[in-house]
XYZ file of C-alpha atoms in Angstrom:
339
model
C -9.064 -83.765 87.573
C -8.022 -87.185 86.253
C -6.538 -85.505 83.172
C -4.469 -83.146 85.359
C -3.275 -86.078 87.481
C -2.231 -88.000 84.363
C -0.278 -84.989 83.077
C 1.390 -84.563 86.481
C 2.397 -88.226 86.715
C 3.627 -88.187 83.118
C 5.861 -85.197 83.818
C 7.349 -86.930 86.862
C 7.973 -90.080 84.828
C 9.559 -88.077 82.008
C 11.849 -86.253 84.439
C 12.842 -89.558 86.018
C 13.583 -91.120 82.635
C 15.598 -88.052 81.593
C 17.669 -88.117 84.791
C 18.221 -91.841 84.445
C 19.208 -91.453 80.799
C 22.036 -89.142 81.833
C 23.381 -91.755 84.219
C 22.955 -94.642 81.800
C 24.209 -92.815 78.733
C 27.916 -93.288 79.481
C 27.744 -97.047 80.076
C 30.159 -98.884 77.794
C 31.265 -95.692 76.049
C 34.592 -93.905 75.647
C 35.074 -90.225 76.484
C 37.845 -88.351 74.672
C 39.673 -85.657 76.624
C 41.745 -83.287 74.487
C 45.000 -82.119 76.086
C 46.084 -78.833 74.539
C 49.789 -79.686 74.615
C 52.258 -82.293 73.455
C 52.789 -85.480 75.470
C 54.761 -85.067 78.681
C 53.884 -81.427 79.362
C 52.047 -80.062 82.374
C 48.689 -79.923 80.608
C 49.165 -83.501 79.401
C 50.098 -84.719 82.892
C 47.070 -82.951 84.354
C 44.688 -84.349 81.733
C 45.905 -87.921 82.239
C 45.653 -87.624 86.017
C 42.071 -86.379 85.725
C 41.183 -89.023 83.155
C 42.459 -91.895 85.307
C 40.464 -90.842 88.344
C 37.362 -89.159 86.949
C 36.248 -92.226 84.992
C 35.856 -94.122 88.278
C 33.033 -91.799 89.316
C 31.007 -91.647 86.100
C 28.014 -94.031 86.195
C 28.453 -96.822 83.681
C 32.260 -96.815 84.063
C 33.171 -95.341 80.675
C 36.827 -95.056 79.690
C 38.475 -91.645 79.354
C 41.160 -91.491 76.681
C 43.478 -88.480 76.433
C 44.209 -87.177 72.931
C 47.024 -84.644 72.557
C 46.150 -81.610 70.431
C 49.208 -79.350 70.742
C 49.673 -75.942 69.196
C 48.697 -72.272 69.563
C 48.986 -72.406 73.348
C 46.167 -74.943 73.664
C 43.795 -73.161 71.293
C 43.889 -75.881 68.617
C 42.309 -78.275 71.111
C 39.468 -75.975 72.155
C 38.859 -74.817 68.580
C 38.316 -78.438 67.571
C 36.100 -79.104 70.578
C 33.923 -76.074 69.838
C 33.633 -76.440 66.067
C 33.933 -80.144 65.260
C 32.897 -82.207 68.292
C 29.381 -83.564 68.761
C 27.702 -82.045 71.842
C 26.948 -85.451 73.341
C 29.179 -85.356 76.426
C 31.738 -87.746 74.942
C 34.359 -85.103 74.115
C 35.982 -82.688 76.570
C 39.081 -80.498 76.508
C 41.524 -78.736 78.757
C 41.226 -74.940 78.699
C 44.166 -72.552 78.948
C 44.286 -69.055 80.414
C 45.368 -67.794 76.993
C 41.738 -67.850 75.878
C 41.001 -64.771 77.982
C 44.050 -62.862 76.780
C 43.351 -63.848 73.189
C 39.761 -62.667 73.532
C 40.914 -59.301 74.877
C 43.270 -58.729 71.942
C 40.939 -60.073 69.257
C 43.221 -62.979 68.356
C 41.983 -64.496 65.082
C 43.202 -67.937 66.201
C 40.254 -68.159 68.609
C 37.395 -69.743 66.686
C 34.913 -69.901 69.542
C 32.711 -67.914 71.897
C 34.324 -68.392 75.308
C 31.080 -67.793 77.198
C 29.296 -70.636 75.397
C 31.567 -73.404 76.663
C 30.207 -75.577 79.463
C 32.725 -75.886 82.278
C 33.067 -79.248 84.019
C 35.401 -77.828 86.648
C 38.931 -77.056 87.739
C 40.710 -79.369 90.160
C 44.281 -78.069 90.278
C 45.982 -74.777 91.072
C 47.632 -73.131 88.059
C 50.101 -70.651 89.573
C 53.272 -70.058 87.569
C 56.966 -69.949 88.464
C 59.413 -67.887 86.415
C 62.916 -69.343 86.304
C 66.231 -69.219 84.430
C 69.181 -71.580 84.043
C 71.701 -71.062 86.830
C 74.537 -70.934 84.285
C 73.226 -67.714 82.693
C 73.905 -64.058 83.468
C 70.299 -63.627 84.618
C 70.089 -65.305 88.025
C 68.363 -62.380 89.767
C 66.184 -59.469 88.745
C 69.052 -57.101 89.498
C 71.304 -59.135 87.211
C 68.660 -58.960 84.476
C 68.356 -55.199 84.933
C 72.127 -54.823 84.614
C 72.193 -57.032 81.512
C 69.366 -54.982 79.979
C 71.521 -51.864 80.284
C 74.142 -53.683 78.208
C 71.528 -54.532 75.583
C 71.099 -58.174 76.658
C 67.815 -59.984 77.303
C 67.009 -63.405 78.764
C 65.535 -65.649 76.054
C 62.308 -67.159 77.378
C 60.322 -69.913 75.658
C 56.530 -69.810 75.288
C 53.810 -71.769 73.526
C 52.165 -68.615 72.169
C 51.867 -64.912 72.926
C 48.463 -65.536 74.558
C 49.778 -68.379 76.711
C 50.468 -67.911 80.411
C 54.131 -68.717 79.748
C 54.333 -65.368 77.940
C 51.770 -63.408 79.964
C 53.558 -63.877 83.306
C 56.818 -62.744 81.714
C 55.050 -59.666 80.304
C 53.589 -58.823 83.712
C 56.975 -59.182 85.423
C 58.450 -56.894 82.760
C 55.857 -54.212 83.442
C 56.005 -54.485 87.222
C 59.801 -54.428 87.528
C 60.770 -52.449 84.439
C 62.736 -55.315 82.890
C 63.137 -56.558 79.336
C 62.881 -60.205 78.266
C 62.981 -61.727 74.795
C 60.051 -64.126 74.556
C 60.298 -66.743 71.811
C 56.807 -68.137 71.095
C 55.671 -70.959 68.843
C 56.602 -74.080 70.819
C 54.196 -77.028 70.580
C 54.328 -77.640 74.310
C 56.369 -77.832 77.489
C 58.651 -80.751 76.455
C 59.990 -78.810 73.473
C 60.688 -75.741 75.609
C 62.424 -77.792 78.294
C 64.631 -79.436 75.682
C 65.804 -76.044 74.420
C 66.490 -74.904 77.986
C 68.565 -78.032 78.601
C 70.701 -77.496 75.526
C 71.137 -73.773 76.142
C 69.019 -72.424 73.290
C 66.753 -70.769 75.875
C 67.614 -69.117 79.180
C 64.359 -69.959 80.935
C 60.598 -69.674 80.954
C 57.487 -69.230 83.065
C 55.911 -72.618 83.846
C 53.072 -73.899 85.993
C 54.551 -74.733 89.384
C 52.919 -78.146 89.449
C 54.073 -78.781 85.895
C 57.646 -77.846 86.824
C 57.636 -80.123 89.858
C 56.037 -82.906 87.843
C 58.404 -82.715 84.868
C 61.733 -81.336 86.126
C 61.860 -81.506 89.917
C 65.499 -82.577 89.613
C 66.354 -79.208 88.049
C 65.418 -77.579 91.347
C 67.124 -80.199 93.507
C 70.370 -80.032 91.496
C 70.144 -76.223 91.160
C 70.200 -76.395 87.396
C 67.702 -73.517 87.458
C 67.182 -70.440 89.607
C 63.585 -69.757 90.639
C 62.914 -66.012 90.530
C 59.224 -65.473 91.326
C 55.824 -67.190 91.506
C 52.476 -65.807 90.397
C 50.659 -66.842 93.590
C 49.336 -64.159 95.921
C 51.072 -65.875 98.841
C 54.201 -67.990 99.089
C 53.873 -71.537 97.826
C 54.437 -74.128 100.559
C 56.184 -76.323 97.979
C 58.679 -73.532 97.171
C 58.678 -71.360 100.309
C 61.915 -69.547 99.462
C 60.565 -68.114 96.188
C 59.021 -64.618 96.409
C 55.613 -63.836 94.929
C 54.722 -61.199 92.363
C 52.459 -59.775 95.067
C 55.522 -59.060 97.226
C 57.407 -57.342 94.408
C 54.611 -55.272 92.889
C 54.344 -51.594 93.899
C 50.825 -50.341 94.751
C 50.355 -48.758 91.338
C 50.758 -52.123 89.602
C 48.263 -54.165 91.624
C 45.669 -54.041 88.829
C 47.970 -56.232 86.738
C 47.916 -58.862 89.457
C 44.124 -58.873 89.714
C 43.962 -59.577 85.999
C 46.482 -62.397 86.288
C 44.675 -64.075 89.188
C 41.344 -63.917 87.352
C 42.896 -65.556 84.287
C 44.641 -68.275 86.291
C 41.271 -69.295 87.692
C 40.511 -71.071 84.409
C 43.951 -72.613 83.847
C 43.851 -76.330 82.991
C 40.133 -76.480 83.635
C 37.950 -78.975 81.757
C 35.237 -77.860 79.329
C 32.489 -79.316 77.155
C 31.215 -77.862 73.870
C 27.938 -75.923 73.817
C 24.739 -77.936 73.587
C 25.538 -80.983 75.742
C 22.299 -82.195 77.396
C 21.846 -80.853 80.908
C 21.538 -84.286 82.525
C 24.869 -85.425 81.067
C 26.552 -82.197 82.142
C 25.374 -82.809 85.705
C 26.721 -86.368 85.680
C 30.145 -85.182 84.512
C 30.290 -82.225 86.901
C 29.332 -84.411 89.861
C 31.912 -87.031 88.893
C 34.594 -84.360 88.538
C 33.778 -82.810 91.922
C 33.803 -86.201 93.645
C 37.121 -87.065 91.990
C 38.723 -83.816 93.205
C 37.971 -84.775 96.812
C 39.043 -88.398 96.489
C 42.057 -89.329 98.681
C 43.632 -91.399 95.883
C 43.435 -88.478 93.470
C 44.840 -86.039 96.023
C 47.671 -88.406 96.941
C 48.728 -88.907 93.324
C 48.447 -85.180 92.591
C 50.639 -84.387 95.586
C 53.198 -86.993 94.530
C 53.458 -85.391 91.084
C 53.720 -81.916 92.608
C 50.236 -80.622 91.798
C 48.161 -78.614 94.258
C 44.496 -79.649 94.475
C 41.784 -77.003 94.661
C 38.245 -77.651 93.376
C 36.097 -75.115 91.556
C 32.816 -76.550 90.292
C 31.846 -76.076 86.669
C 28.688 -74.080 87.332
C 30.716 -71.596 89.390
C 33.291 -71.314 86.613
C 30.645 -70.547 83.991
C 29.357 -67.717 86.165
C 32.856 -66.368 86.860
C 33.836 -66.443 83.179
C 30.715 -64.542 82.212
C 31.445 -61.886 84.840
C 35.087 -61.613 83.742
C 34.274 -61.205 80.057
C 31.659 -58.563 80.872
C 34.162 -56.588 82.972
C 35.346 -54.039 80.395
C 37.999 -52.611 82.700
C 39.524 -56.035 83.306
C 39.502 -56.912 79.613
C 41.228 -53.601 78.875
C 43.951 -54.512 81.380
C 44.437 -57.805 79.517
C 44.707 -55.931 76.236
C 47.309 -53.529 77.630
C 49.362 -56.392 79.066
C 49.462 -58.143 75.714
C 50.138 -55.067 73.572
C 52.782 -53.435 75.768
C 56.127 -53.039 73.931
């Protein structure tokens, strides 16, 4: 009986020490958060916003430093996290929706198993807005359709073919029977915006919050024409812009379901496989508390970002269900391989 009691008390003590070690581990340390874009882009802005506020809620008050890892639509960042970072909880990364589309098409650039990442959470909505410069021939879908008949296509910038900046354009093409020329390979949003400004590109699809945070003046001065958003209902920040949901005929609704599922992981935060459970809990709890903090919400709103929390444990479950859905993954493949 005494032996059993000793074992019982020892297990309680061990559990207490383990839980405490998770809380104490981060004291005096620095956490690196990879941003899968160049400085000044929407992913970078999001990562820095999260870093500034999340560190206030991690026991031990560690610093969070953002490190830009641009390229391949954010995949360089997550490849490095998965393959080269120690699983100690001191390195995190942003995750882009392109990971799902790349997985569906067997993209060799993905050097990871998506289901093995540990999600910390998602705090911000990642709906997209497709727009063109007002000085082009393409200021409405009817104008684009007419230009297509004359053999002309709007030139749209994208980070990669797997990136949402291309995927939304591809979906709009298939829903409305239009033809765009997507030019991939940009390091990040700043480089695309520069080419739009100087007329080398006609437009792009960009996260709505990213657009408002980086080029709100383009909207105010009507430098660009907003054509459609990828939300399933009109965005209160841009109430005059129609949604893809409004434009899609019934036979195309499956494309929208695929898009919404992918956007659910946009600009989320992940850890590499193998991080101790107690440290994961500390980071997830800090992230969730941050997402409901009035200071965080006020700054996000000022930038133009829409707050909406999804906890990491829920994201891990949703990702697993999405990857296992063969029909959904086939829709992704068809979107990406359509001519």
